[in-house]
Amino acid sequence: RSPGMPPRDFGAGGVPRSGSRLHFRAAMATFRLPLFPLDVVLFPGALMPLHIFEPRYRALLSDCLGGDQRFGLLEPGEAGAGPREGALGTVARIRATQPLEDGRSNIVVAGEERFRLRELVVSETPYLVGLAEPLADDTGPDPVEGIDRLRDLAARYQRALRTLTDEHGRTTWEDDPARFTFQLAALLQVAPPVLRRILALRTASRRVRLLLELLPPLVEDLEGRARTHRGASRNGRPAPGTMLDPPDGP
């Protein structure tokens, strides 16, 4: 790992292992937040590396490090425009920084609560600042069906992904269905619009239903690629335990 970066003691998709805590502002109606529009999706509880190079985001990083170390990572606007009102995002808390000699930085952020952008506010900073509304899960009973099937699919997806990336170890999945759905979503290799569909859902049960629709073809594809990868890594050698027929006699 790079100097200054934290050890990689995380679960699948960069999600911290059990015992980590999220920070919520659910009691606040709105809050002011520096904004970093970027076409990626950060889930609550997930870790994400970012490379900071533009001068305006160097200024954002400096201001955040001097404050509460939080900014909003959200969907950018179309054709280079600023984010639209109502854009969905996640509060990112800076967990580690690695300054580089030329003024750029590598950072690692942790996803906290989701939010929607109410409006951009006037600011003298070179980066955007917005007024954000917390987006928490709905309260009340939320019976979750299909969670065991989803856990099986998640385990298969994770095993195939580790085979493709030549990683070792096991993932500690969250017991809580809400946290588990975010943990699994952070692992998926799909387009940002699909991930935003998951991020926008406000109950664990609805996220489980959507993930059950998405996972089967993704698992099948990833397992096929993993089998090909294993075969290529053997470089023509038979798999252990394979019996070869002797050559035919003259």
Coordinates of N, CA and C in Angstrom, one line a residue:
R1 N 0.8 -1.2 0.0 CA 0.0 0.0 0.0 C 0.9 1.2 0.0
S2 N 0.3 2.4 -0.4 CA 1.0 3.6 -0.5 C 1.3 4.2 0.9
P3 N 2.4 4.8 1.1 CA 2.7 5.5 2.4 C 1.6 6.4 2.8
G4 N 1.2 6.4 4.0 CA 0.2 7.4 4.5 C -1.2 6.9 4.3
M5 N -1.4 5.7 3.6 CA -2.8 5.2 3.4 C -3.0 4.2 4.5
P6 N -4.3 4.0 4.9 CA -4.7 3.0 5.9 C -4.5 1.6 5.5
P7 N -4.3 0.7 6.4 CA -4.2 -0.8 6.0 C -5.6 -1.2 5.4
R8 N -5.5 -2.1 4.4 CA -6.8 -2.6 3.8 C -7.4 -3.7 4.6
D9 N -8.0 -3.3 5.7 CA -8.7 -4.2 6.6 C -10.2 -4.0 6.4
F10 N -10.7 -4.1 5.1 CA -12.1 -3.8 4.8 C -12.7 -5.0 4.2
G11 N -14.0 -5.0 4.2 CA -14.7 -6.1 3.6 C -15.0 -5.9 2.1
A12 N -15.9 -6.6 1.6 CA -16.2 -6.5 0.1 C -16.5 -5.1 -0.3
G13 N -16.0 -4.7 -1.4 CA -16.3 -3.4 -2.0 C -15.8 -2.2 -1.1
G14 N -14.8 -2.5 -0.2 CA -14.3 -1.4 0.6 C -15.2 -1.0 1.7
V15 N -16.2 -1.9 2.1 CA -17.0 -1.6 3.2 C -16.4 -2.0 4.5
P16 N -16.3 -1.2 5.5 CA -15.7 -1.5 6.8 C -16.3 -2.7 7.4
R17 N -15.5 -3.5 8.1 CA -16.0 -4.7 8.7 C -16.9 -4.4 9.9
S18 N -17.6 -5.3 10.4 CA -18.6 -5.1 11.5 C -17.9 -4.4 12.6
G19 N -18.6 -3.5 13.3 CA -18.1 -2.8 14.4 C -17.9 -1.3 14.1
S20 N -17.8 -1.0 12.8 CA -17.7 0.4 12.4 C -19.1 1.1 12.6
R21 N -19.1 2.4 12.7 CA -20.3 3.2 13.0 C -20.5 4.2 12.0
L22 N -21.7 4.5 11.6 CA -22.0 5.5 10.7 C -22.5 6.7 11.5
H23 N -22.4 7.9 10.9 CA -22.8 9.1 11.5 C -24.0 9.7 10.8
F24 N -25.0 10.0 11.5 CA -26.2 10.5 10.8 C -26.6 11.9 11.3
R25 N -27.3 12.7 10.5 CA -27.8 14.0 10.8 C -29.3 14.0 10.7
A26 N -29.9 12.8 11.0 CA -31.4 12.7 10.7 C -32.2 13.7 11.4
A27 N -31.7 14.2 12.5 CA -32.5 15.2 13.2 C -32.5 16.6 12.6
M28 N -31.6 16.8 11.6 CA -31.4 18.1 11.0 C -32.3 18.2 9.8
A29 N -33.0 19.3 9.6 CA -33.9 19.4 8.4 C -33.0 19.6 7.2
T30 N -32.0 20.5 7.2 CA -31.1 20.7 6.1 C -29.7 21.1 6.8
F31 N -28.7 20.9 5.9 CA -27.4 21.3 6.4 C -26.6 21.8 5.2
R32 N -25.6 22.6 5.5 CA -24.7 23.2 4.4 C -23.6 22.2 4.2
L33 N -23.2 22.1 2.9 CA -22.3 21.0 2.6 C -21.4 21.4 1.3
P34 N -20.1 21.4 1.4 CA -19.3 21.5 0.2 C -19.6 20.4 -0.7
L35 N -19.6 20.7 -2.0 CA -20.0 19.7 -3.0 C -18.9 19.3 -3.9
F36 N -18.8 18.0 -4.2 CA -17.9 17.4 -5.2 C -18.7 16.6 -6.2
P37 N -19.2 17.2 -7.3 CA -19.9 16.4 -8.3 C -19.0 15.4 -9.0
L38 N -19.4 14.2 -9.0 CA -18.5 13.2 -9.6 C -19.4 12.0 -10.0
D39 N -19.2 11.4 -11.2 CA -20.1 10.3 -11.7 C -19.7 9.0 -11.1
V40 N -19.7 8.9 -9.8 CA -19.5 7.7 -9.0 C -20.6 7.6 -7.9
V41 N -20.7 6.5 -7.3 CA -21.8 6.3 -6.3 C -21.1 5.8 -5.0
L42 N -21.2 6.5 -3.9 CA -20.6 6.2 -2.6 C -21.8 5.7 -1.8
F43 N -21.7 4.5 -1.2 CA -22.8 4.0 -0.3 C -22.5 4.2 1.1
P44 N -23.5 4.4 2.0 CA -23.3 4.5 3.4 C -22.5 3.3 3.9
G45 N -21.4 3.5 4.6 CA -20.6 2.5 5.2 C -19.4 2.1 4.3
A46 N -19.4 2.5 3.0 CA -18.4 2.1 2.1 C -17.2 3.0 2.1
L47 N -16.0 2.5 1.7 CA -14.8 3.3 1.6 C -14.5 3.5 0.1
M48 N -14.0 4.7 -0.3 CA -13.7 4.9 -1.7 C -12.4 5.8 -1.8
P49 N -11.5 5.4 -2.6 CA -10.3 6.2 -2.9 C -10.6 7.3 -3.9
L50 N -10.1 8.5 -3.7 CA -10.3 9.5 -4.7 C -8.9 10.2 -5.0
H51 N -8.7 10.7 -6.2 CA -7.5 11.4 -6.5 C -7.9 12.9 -6.7
I52 N -7.3 13.8 -6.0 CA -7.7 15.2 -6.0 C -6.6 16.0 -6.8
F53 N -7.0 16.6 -7.9 CA -6.0 17.3 -8.7 C -6.4 18.7 -9.1
E54 N -7.7 18.9 -9.3 CA -8.2 20.2 -9.8 C -8.0 21.2 -8.7
P55 N -7.6 22.5 -9.0 CA -7.3 23.5 -8.0 C -8.6 23.7 -7.1
R56 N -9.8 23.7 -7.6 CA -11.0 24.0 -6.8 C -11.2 22.9 -5.8
Y57 N -10.8 21.6 -6.2 CA -11.1 20.5 -5.2 C -9.9 20.4 -4.3
R58 N -8.7 20.9 -4.7 CA -7.6 21.0 -3.7 C -8.1 22.0 -2.6
A59 N -8.7 23.1 -3.0 CA -9.2 24.1 -2.0 C -10.3 23.4 -1.1
L60 N -11.2 22.6 -1.7 CA -12.2 21.9 -0.9 C -11.6 21.0 0.1
L61 N -10.6 20.2 -0.4 CA -9.9 19.3 0.6 C -9.2 20.1 1.7
S62 N -8.6 21.2 1.4 CA -7.9 21.9 2.5 C -9.0 22.5 3.5
D63 N -10.1 23.0 3.0 CA -11.1 23.5 3.9 C -11.7 22.4 4.7
C64 N -12.0 21.3 4.1 CA -12.6 20.2 4.8 C -11.7 19.7 5.9
L65 N -10.4 19.6 5.6 CA -9.4 19.1 6.6 C -9.3 20.1 7.8
G66 N -9.6 21.3 7.5 CA -9.6 22.3 8.6 C -10.9 22.4 9.3
G67 N -11.9 21.7 8.8 CA -13.3 21.7 9.4 C -13.7 20.4 9.9
D68 N -14.9 19.9 9.5 CA -15.4 18.6 10.0 C -15.1 17.5 9.1
Q69 N -14.2 17.7 8.0 CA -13.7 16.6 7.2 C -14.8 16.0 6.3
R70 N -15.9 16.7 6.1 CA -17.0 16.1 5.3 C -17.3 17.0 4.1
F71 N -17.7 16.3 3.0 CA -18.2 17.0 1.8 C -19.2 16.1 1.2
G72 N -19.9 16.6 0.2 CA -21.0 15.8 -0.5 C -20.5 15.3 -1.8
L73 N -20.6 14.0 -2.0 CA -20.3 13.4 -3.3 C -21.6 13.1 -4.0
L74 N -21.8 13.7 -5.1 CA -23.1 13.6 -5.7 C -23.1 13.6 -7.3
E75 N -24.2 13.3 -7.9 CA -24.3 13.2 -9.3 C -24.0 14.5 -10.0
P76 N -23.2 14.6 -11.0 CA -22.9 15.9 -11.7 C -24.1 16.2 -12.6
G77 N -24.2 17.5 -13.0 CA -25.2 17.9 -14.0 C -24.8 17.4 -15.4
E78 N -25.7 17.6 -16.3 CA -25.4 17.2 -17.7 C -24.5 18.2 -18.4
A79 N -23.6 17.7 -19.3 CA -22.8 18.5 -20.1 C -22.0 19.5 -19.3
G80 N -21.4 19.1 -18.2 CA -20.6 20.0 -17.4 C -21.3 21.0 -16.5
A81 N -22.6 21.0 -16.5 CA -23.3 21.9 -15.6 C -23.3 21.5 -14.2
G82 N -23.6 22.4 -13.3 CA -23.6 22.0 -11.9 C -24.7 21.0 -11.6
P83 N -24.7 20.4 -10.4 CA -25.7 19.4 -10.1 C -27.1 20.1 -10.0
R84 N -28.1 19.3 -10.4 CA -29.4 19.8 -10.4 C -30.0 19.8 -9.0
E85 N -31.0 20.6 -8.7 CA -31.7 20.5 -7.5 C -32.4 19.1 -7.4
G86 N -32.3 18.5 -6.2 CA -32.9 17.2 -6.0 C -31.9 16.1 -6.3
A87 N -30.7 16.4 -6.8 CA -29.6 15.4 -7.1 C -29.3 14.6 -5.8
L88 N -29.1 13.3 -6.0 CA -28.9 12.4 -4.9 C -27.4 12.3 -4.6
G89 N -27.0 12.2 -3.4 CA -25.6 12.1 -3.0 C -25.4 11.4 -1.7
T90 N -24.1 11.3 -1.3 CA -23.8 10.8 0.0 C -22.7 11.6 0.6
V91 N -22.9 11.9 1.9 CA -21.9 12.6 2.7 C -20.6 11.7 2.8
A92 N -19.5 12.3 2.3 CA -18.2 11.6 2.4 C -17.3 12.2 3.5
R93 N -16.9 11.4 4.4 CA -16.0 11.8 5.4 C -14.6 11.4 5.1
I94 N -13.6 12.3 5.2 CA -12.2 12.0 4.8 C -11.6 11.1 5.9
R95 N -11.1 10.0 5.5 CA -10.5 9.0 6.5 C -9.0 9.0 6.4
A96 N -8.4 9.3 5.3 CA -7.0 9.3 5.1 C -6.6 10.2 3.9
T97 N -5.5 10.8 4.0 CA -5.0 11.7 3.0 C -3.5 11.3 2.7
Q98 N -3.1 11.5 1.5 CA -1.7 11.3 1.0 C -1.3 12.4 0.1
P99 N -0.8 13.5 0.7 CA -0.4 14.6 -0.2 C 0.8 14.2 -1.1
L100 N 0.7 14.7 -2.3 CA 1.8 14.5 -3.3 C 2.6 15.8 -3.5
E101 N 3.8 15.6 -4.1 CA 4.7 16.7 -4.2 C 4.2 17.9 -5.0
D102 N 3.4 17.6 -6.0 CA 2.9 18.6 -7.0 C 1.6 19.3 -6.5
G103 N 1.2 19.0 -5.3 CA -0.1 19.6 -4.8 C -1.3 18.7 -5.0
R104 N -1.2 17.7 -5.7 CA -2.3 16.7 -5.8 C -2.4 15.9 -4.5
S105 N -3.5 15.2 -4.3 CA -3.6 14.3 -3.1 C -4.4 13.1 -3.5
N106 N -4.0 12.0 -2.8 CA -4.9 10.8 -2.8 C -5.6 10.8 -1.4
I107 N -6.8 10.5 -1.5 CA -7.6 10.4 -0.2 C -8.5 9.2 -0.2
V108 N -8.9 8.8 1.0 CA -9.9 7.8 1.2 C -11.0 8.4 2.0
V109 N -12.2 8.2 1.5 CA -13.4 8.7 2.1 C -14.3 7.6 2.5
A110 N -15.1 7.8 3.6 CA -16.1 6.8 4.1 C -17.5 7.4 3.8
G111 N -18.4 6.6 3.3 CA -19.8 7.1 3.1 C -20.5 7.2 4.4
E112 N -21.2 8.3 4.6 CA -22.1 8.4 5.8 C -23.5 8.5 5.3
E113 N -24.3 9.5 5.6 CA -25.7 9.5 5.3 C -25.9 10.0 3.8
R114 N -27.1 9.5 3.3 CA -27.5 10.0 2.0 C -28.1 11.4 2.1
F115 N -28.2 12.1 1.0 CA -28.8 13.4 1.0 C -29.4 13.7 -0.4
R116 N -30.3 14.7 -0.4 CA -30.7 15.3 -1.7 C -30.4 16.7 -1.6
L117 N -29.9 17.2 -2.8 CA -29.5 18.7 -2.9 C -30.8 19.5 -3.0
R118 N -31.0 20.4 -2.0 CA -32.2 21.3 -2.1 C -31.9 22.4 -3.0
E119 N -30.7 23.0 -2.8 CA -30.3 24.2 -3.7 C -28.8 24.5 -3.5
L120 N -28.3 25.1 -4.5 CA -26.9 25.7 -4.4 C -27.0 27.0 -3.7
V121 N -26.0 27.3 -2.9 CA -26.0 28.5 -2.1 C -24.8 29.4 -2.6
V122 N -25.0 30.7 -2.4 CA -23.9 31.6 -2.8 C -22.7 31.4 -1.9
S123 N -21.6 31.3 -2.5 CA -20.3 31.1 -1.8 C -19.2 31.7 -2.5
E124 N -18.2 32.2 -1.7 CA -17.0 32.8 -2.2 C -15.9 31.7 -2.5
T125 N -16.2 30.5 -2.3 CA -15.3 29.4 -2.5 C -15.2 29.0 -4.0
P126 N -14.1 28.5 -4.5 CA -14.0 28.1 -5.9 C -14.8 26.9 -6.2
Y127 N -15.2 26.2 -5.2 CA -16.1 24.9 -5.4 C -17.5 25.2 -5.0
L128 N -18.4 24.4 -5.4 CA -19.8 24.6 -5.1 C -20.1 24.2 -3.6
V129 N -21.1 24.9 -3.1 CA -21.7 24.6 -1.8 C -23.2 24.5 -1.9
G130 N -23.8 23.6 -1.2 CA -25.2 23.4 -1.3 C -25.9 23.2 0.0
L131 N -27.2 23.4 0.0 CA -28.0 23.1 1.1 C -28.6 21.7 0.9
A132 N -28.4 20.8 1.8 CA -28.7 19.4 1.6 C -29.8 18.9 2.6
E133 N -30.6 18.0 2.2 CA -31.6 17.4 3.1 C -31.2 15.9 3.3
P134 N -31.2 15.5 4.6 CA -30.9 14.1 4.8 C -31.9 13.2 4.2
L135 N -31.5 12.0 3.7 CA -32.4 11.0 3.1 C -32.2 9.7 3.8
A136 N -33.0 9.5 4.9 CA -32.9 8.3 5.7 C -33.9 7.3 5.2
D137 N -33.7 6.1 5.6 CA -34.7 5.0 5.4 C -36.0 5.4 6.1
D138 N -37.1 5.0 5.5 CA -38.4 5.2 6.1 C -38.5 4.4 7.5
T139 N -39.2 5.0 8.4 CA -39.3 4.4 9.7 C -40.6 3.4 9.6
G140 N -40.7 2.6 10.6 CA -41.8 1.7 10.7 C -41.4 0.3 10.3
P141 N -42.3 -0.7 10.4 CA -42.1 -2.1 10.1 C -41.6 -2.2 8.6
D142 N -40.7 -3.1 8.4 CA -40.2 -3.3 7.0 C -39.8 -4.8 6.9
P143 N -40.8 -5.7 6.7 CA -40.5 -7.1 6.6 C -39.7 -7.3 5.3
V144 N -38.6 -8.0 5.5 CA -37.7 -8.2 4.3 C -37.8 -9.7 3.9
E145 N -38.2 -9.9 2.7 CA -38.3 -11.3 2.1 C -37.2 -11.5 1.1
G146 N -36.7 -12.7 1.1 CA -35.6 -13.1 0.1 C -34.2 -12.8 0.5
I147 N -34.0 -12.4 1.8 CA -32.7 -12.0 2.2 C -31.7 -13.2 2.2
D148 N -32.2 -14.4 2.5 CA -31.3 -15.6 2.5 C -30.8 -15.9 1.0
R149 N -31.7 -15.8 0.1 CA -31.3 -16.0 -1.3 C -30.3 -14.9 -1.8
L150 N -30.6 -13.7 -1.3 CA -29.7 -12.6 -1.7 C -28.3 -12.8 -1.1
R151 N -28.2 -13.3 0.1 CA -26.9 -13.6 0.8 C -26.2 -14.7 0.0
D152 N -26.9 -15.7 -0.5 CA -26.2 -16.7 -1.3 C -25.7 -16.1 -2.6
L153 N -26.4 -15.3 -3.2 CA -26.0 -14.7 -4.5 C -24.8 -13.8 -4.2
A154 N -24.8 -13.0 -3.1 CA -23.7 -12.1 -2.7 C -22.4 -12.9 -2.5
A155 N -22.5 -14.1 -1.8 CA -21.4 -14.9 -1.5 C -20.8 -15.4 -2.8
R156 N -21.6 -15.8 -3.8 CA -21.1 -16.3 -5.1 C -20.4 -15.2 -5.9
Y157 N -21.1 -14.0 -5.8 CA -20.5 -12.9 -6.5 C -19.2 -12.5 -6.0
Q158 N -19.1 -12.5 -4.6 CA -17.8 -12.1 -4.0 C -16.7 -13.1 -4.3
R159 N -17.0 -14.4 -4.3 CA -16.0 -15.4 -4.5 C -15.5 -15.3 -6.0
A160 N -16.4 -15.1 -6.9 CA -16.0 -14.9 -8.3 C -15.1 -13.7 -8.5
L161 N -15.5 -12.6 -7.8 CA -14.8 -11.3 -7.9 C -13.4 -11.5 -7.4
R162 N -13.3 -12.2 -6.2 CA -11.9 -12.4 -5.7 C -11.1 -13.3 -6.6
T163 N -11.7 -14.2 -7.2 CA -10.9 -15.1 -8.2 C -10.4 -14.2 -9.3
L164 N -11.2 -13.3 -9.9 CA -10.8 -12.5 -11.0 C -9.7 -11.5 -10.5
T165 N -9.7 -11.0 -9.3 CA -8.7 -10.0 -8.8 C -7.6 -10.7 -8.1
D166 N -7.6 -12.0 -8.0 CA -6.5 -12.8 -7.3 C -6.4 -12.3 -5.9
E167 N -7.5 -12.0 -5.2 CA -7.5 -11.6 -3.8 C -7.8 -12.8 -3.0
H168 N -7.4 -12.8 -1.7 CA -7.7 -13.8 -0.8 C -8.4 -13.3 0.5
G169 N -8.9 -14.2 1.3 CA -9.6 -13.7 2.5 C -11.1 -13.9 2.3
R170 N -11.8 -13.6 3.4 CA -13.2 -13.7 3.4 C -13.9 -12.4 3.8
T171 N -15.1 -12.2 3.3 CA -15.8 -11.0 3.6 C -16.7 -11.2 4.8
T172 N -16.7 -10.3 5.7 CA -17.7 -10.4 6.8 C -18.9 -9.5 6.5
W173 N -20.0 -10.2 6.1 CA -21.2 -9.5 5.7 C -21.9 -9.0 6.9
E174 N -22.6 -7.9 6.8 CA -23.4 -7.3 7.8 C -24.6 -8.1 8.1
D175 N -25.0 -8.2 9.4 CA -26.2 -8.9 9.7 C -27.4 -8.1 9.5
D176 N -27.4 -6.8 9.7 CA -28.5 -5.9 9.5 C -28.8 -5.8 8.0
P177 N -30.1 -6.1 7.6 CA -30.4 -6.1 6.2 C -30.2 -4.7 5.5
A178 N -30.4 -3.6 6.2 CA -30.2 -2.3 5.6 C -28.7 -2.1 5.3
R179 N -27.9 -2.4 6.3 CA -26.4 -2.2 6.0 C -25.9 -3.3 5.0
F180 N -26.5 -4.5 5.0 CA -26.0 -5.5 4.1 C -26.3 -5.1 2.7
T181 N -27.5 -4.5 2.4 CA -27.8 -4.1 1.0 C -26.9 -3.0 0.5
F182 N -26.5 -2.1 1.4 CA -25.5 -1.1 1.0 C -24.1 -1.7 0.8
Q183 N -23.7 -2.6 1.6 CA -22.5 -3.3 1.5 C -22.4 -4.1 0.2
L184 N -23.4 -4.8 -0.1 CA -23.4 -5.6 -1.4 C -23.4 -4.6 -2.6
A185 N -24.2 -3.6 -2.5 CA -24.3 -2.6 -3.7 C -23.0 -2.0 -3.9
A186 N -22.2 -1.7 -2.9 CA -20.9 -1.1 -3.1 C -19.9 -2.0 -3.8
L187 N -20.2 -3.3 -3.8 CA -19.3 -4.3 -4.4 C -19.6 -4.5 -5.9
L188 N -20.8 -4.1 -6.4 CA -21.3 -4.4 -7.7 C -20.5 -3.6 -8.8
Q189 N -20.2 -4.2 -9.9 CA -19.5 -3.6 -11.0 C -20.6 -3.3 -12.1
V190 N -21.3 -2.3 -11.8 CA -22.4 -1.9 -12.8 C -22.3 -0.3 -12.9
A191 N -23.1 0.2 -13.9 CA -23.0 1.6 -14.2 C -23.6 2.4 -13.1
P192 N -23.1 3.7 -12.9 CA -23.6 4.6 -11.9 C -25.1 4.7 -11.8
P193 N -25.8 4.9 -13.0 CA -27.3 5.0 -12.9 C -27.9 3.9 -12.2
V194 N -27.4 2.7 -12.4 CA -28.0 1.5 -11.7 C -27.8 1.6 -10.2
L195 N -26.5 2.0 -9.8 CA -26.2 2.1 -8.4 C -27.1 3.2 -7.8
R196 N -27.4 4.3 -8.5 CA -28.2 5.3 -7.9 C -29.6 4.9 -7.7
R197 N -30.1 4.0 -8.5 CA -31.4 3.4 -8.2 C -31.4 2.7 -6.9
I198 N -30.4 2.0 -6.6 CA -30.3 1.3 -5.3 C -30.2 2.3 -4.2
L199 N -29.3 3.3 -4.4 CA -29.1 4.3 -3.3 C -30.3 5.1 -3.0
A200 N -31.2 5.3 -4.0 CA -32.4 6.1 -3.8 C -33.5 5.4 -3.0
L201 N -33.5 4.1 -2.9 CA -34.5 3.4 -2.3 C -34.5 3.5 -0.8
R202 N -35.6 3.7 -0.1 CA -35.6 4.1 1.3 C -36.1 3.0 2.3
T203 N -36.1 1.8 1.8 CA -36.3 0.6 2.7 C -35.4 -0.5 2.3
A204 N -35.0 -1.3 3.3 CA -34.1 -2.4 3.0 C -34.9 -3.4 2.1
S205 N -36.2 -3.6 2.3 CA -36.9 -4.6 1.6 C -37.0 -4.2 0.1
R206 N -37.1 -3.0 -0.3 CA -37.1 -2.6 -1.7 C -35.7 -2.7 -2.3
R207 N -34.7 -2.5 -1.5 CA -33.3 -2.7 -2.0 C -33.1 -4.2 -2.2
V208 N -33.6 -5.0 -1.3 CA -33.4 -6.5 -1.5 C -34.1 -6.9 -2.8
R209 N -35.3 -6.4 -3.0 CA -36.1 -6.9 -4.3 C -35.3 -6.4 -5.5
L210 N -34.8 -5.2 -5.5 CA -34.1 -4.8 -6.7 C -32.8 -5.6 -6.9
L211 N -32.1 -5.8 -5.8 CA -30.8 -6.6 -5.9 C -31.1 -8.0 -6.4
L212 N -32.2 -8.6 -6.0 CA -32.5 -9.9 -6.4 C -32.8 -9.9 -7.9
E213 N -33.3 -8.8 -8.5 CA -33.5 -8.7 -9.9 C -32.1 -8.6 -10.6
L214 N -31.2 -7.8 -10.0 CA -30.0 -7.5 -10.7 C -28.9 -8.6 -10.6
L215 N -28.9 -9.3 -9.5 CA -27.7 -10.2 -9.2 C -27.6 -11.4 -10.1
P216 N -28.7 -12.2 -10.3 CA -28.5 -13.4 -11.0 C -27.7 -13.3 -12.3
P217 N -28.0 -12.4 -13.3 CA -27.2 -12.4 -14.5 C -25.8 -11.9 -14.2
L218 N -25.6 -11.0 -13.2 CA -24.3 -10.5 -12.9 C -23.5 -11.6 -12.3
V219 N -24.1 -12.5 -11.4 CA -23.3 -13.6 -10.9 C -22.9 -14.6 -11.9
E220 N -23.9 -14.9 -12.8 CA -23.6 -15.9 -13.9 C -22.4 -15.4 -14.8
D221 N -22.5 -14.1 -15.1 CA -21.4 -13.5 -16.0 C -20.1 -13.6 -15.2
L222 N -20.1 -13.2 -14.0 CA -18.8 -13.1 -13.2 C -18.2 -14.5 -13.0
E223 N -19.1 -15.5 -12.7 CA -18.6 -16.8 -12.5 C -18.0 -17.4 -13.8
G224 N -18.6 -17.1 -14.9 CA -18.0 -17.5 -16.2 C -16.7 -16.9 -16.4
R225 N -16.5 -15.6 -16.1 CA -15.2 -15.0 -16.3 C -14.2 -15.5 -15.3
A226 N -14.7 -15.9 -14.1 CA -13.8 -16.5 -13.1 C -13.3 -17.8 -13.6
R227 N -14.1 -18.6 -14.2 CA -13.7 -19.9 -14.7 C -12.6 -19.8 -15.7
T228 N -12.9 -18.8 -16.6 CA -11.9 -18.6 -17.7 C -10.6 -18.1 -17.1
H229 N -10.7 -17.3 -16.1 CA -9.4 -16.7 -15.4 C -8.7 -17.9 -14.8
R230 N -9.4 -18.8 -14.1 CA -8.7 -19.9 -13.4 C -8.0 -20.8 -14.5
G231 N -8.7 -21.0 -15.6 CA -8.1 -21.8 -16.7 C -6.9 -21.2 -17.2
A232 N -6.9 -19.9 -17.5 CA -5.8 -19.2 -18.0 C -4.6 -19.2 -17.0
S233 N -4.9 -19.1 -15.7 CA -3.8 -19.0 -14.7 C -3.1 -20.3 -14.6
R234 N -3.8 -21.4 -15.0 CA -3.1 -22.7 -15.0 C -2.2 -22.9 -16.2
N235 N -2.4 -22.1 -17.2 CA -1.5 -22.1 -18.4 C -1.4 -23.4 -19.1
G236 N -2.6 -24.1 -19.2 CA -2.6 -25.4 -19.9 C -2.5 -26.5 -19.0
R237 N -2.1 -26.3 -17.7 CA -2.0 -27.5 -16.8 C -3.4 -27.9 -16.4
P238 N -3.7 -29.2 -16.2 CA -5.0 -29.7 -15.8 C -5.3 -29.3 -14.4
A239 N -6.5 -29.2 -14.1 CA -6.9 -28.9 -12.7 C -6.5 -30.0 -11.8
P240 N -6.2 -29.7 -10.5 CA -5.9 -30.8 -9.6 C -6.9 -31.9 -9.5
G241 N -6.5 -33.2 -9.6 CA -7.4 -34.3 -9.5 C -8.0 -34.7 -10.9
T242 N -7.6 -34.0 -11.9 CA -8.1 -34.4 -13.2 C -7.3 -35.6 -13.7
M243 N -8.1 -36.6 -14.2 CA -7.5 -37.9 -14.7 C -7.4 -37.8 -16.2
L244 N -6.2 -38.1 -16.7 CA -5.9 -38.0 -18.1 C -5.9 -39.4 -18.7
D245 N -6.5 -39.6 -19.8 CA -6.5 -40.9 -20.5 C -5.1 -41.2 -21.0
P246 N -4.6 -42.4 -20.9 CA -3.3 -42.7 -21.5 C -3.3 -42.7 -23.0
P247 N -2.2 -42.4 -23.6 CA -2.3 -42.4 -25.1 C -2.6 -43.7 -25.7
D248 N -3.2 -43.8 -26.8 CA -3.5 -45.0 -27.4 C -2.2 -45.7 -27.8
G249 N -2.3 -47.1 -27.7 CA -1.1 -47.8 -28.1 C -1.0 -47.9 -29.6
P250 N 0.2 -48.4 -30.1 CA 0.4 -48.5 -31.6 C -0.6 -49.4 -32.2

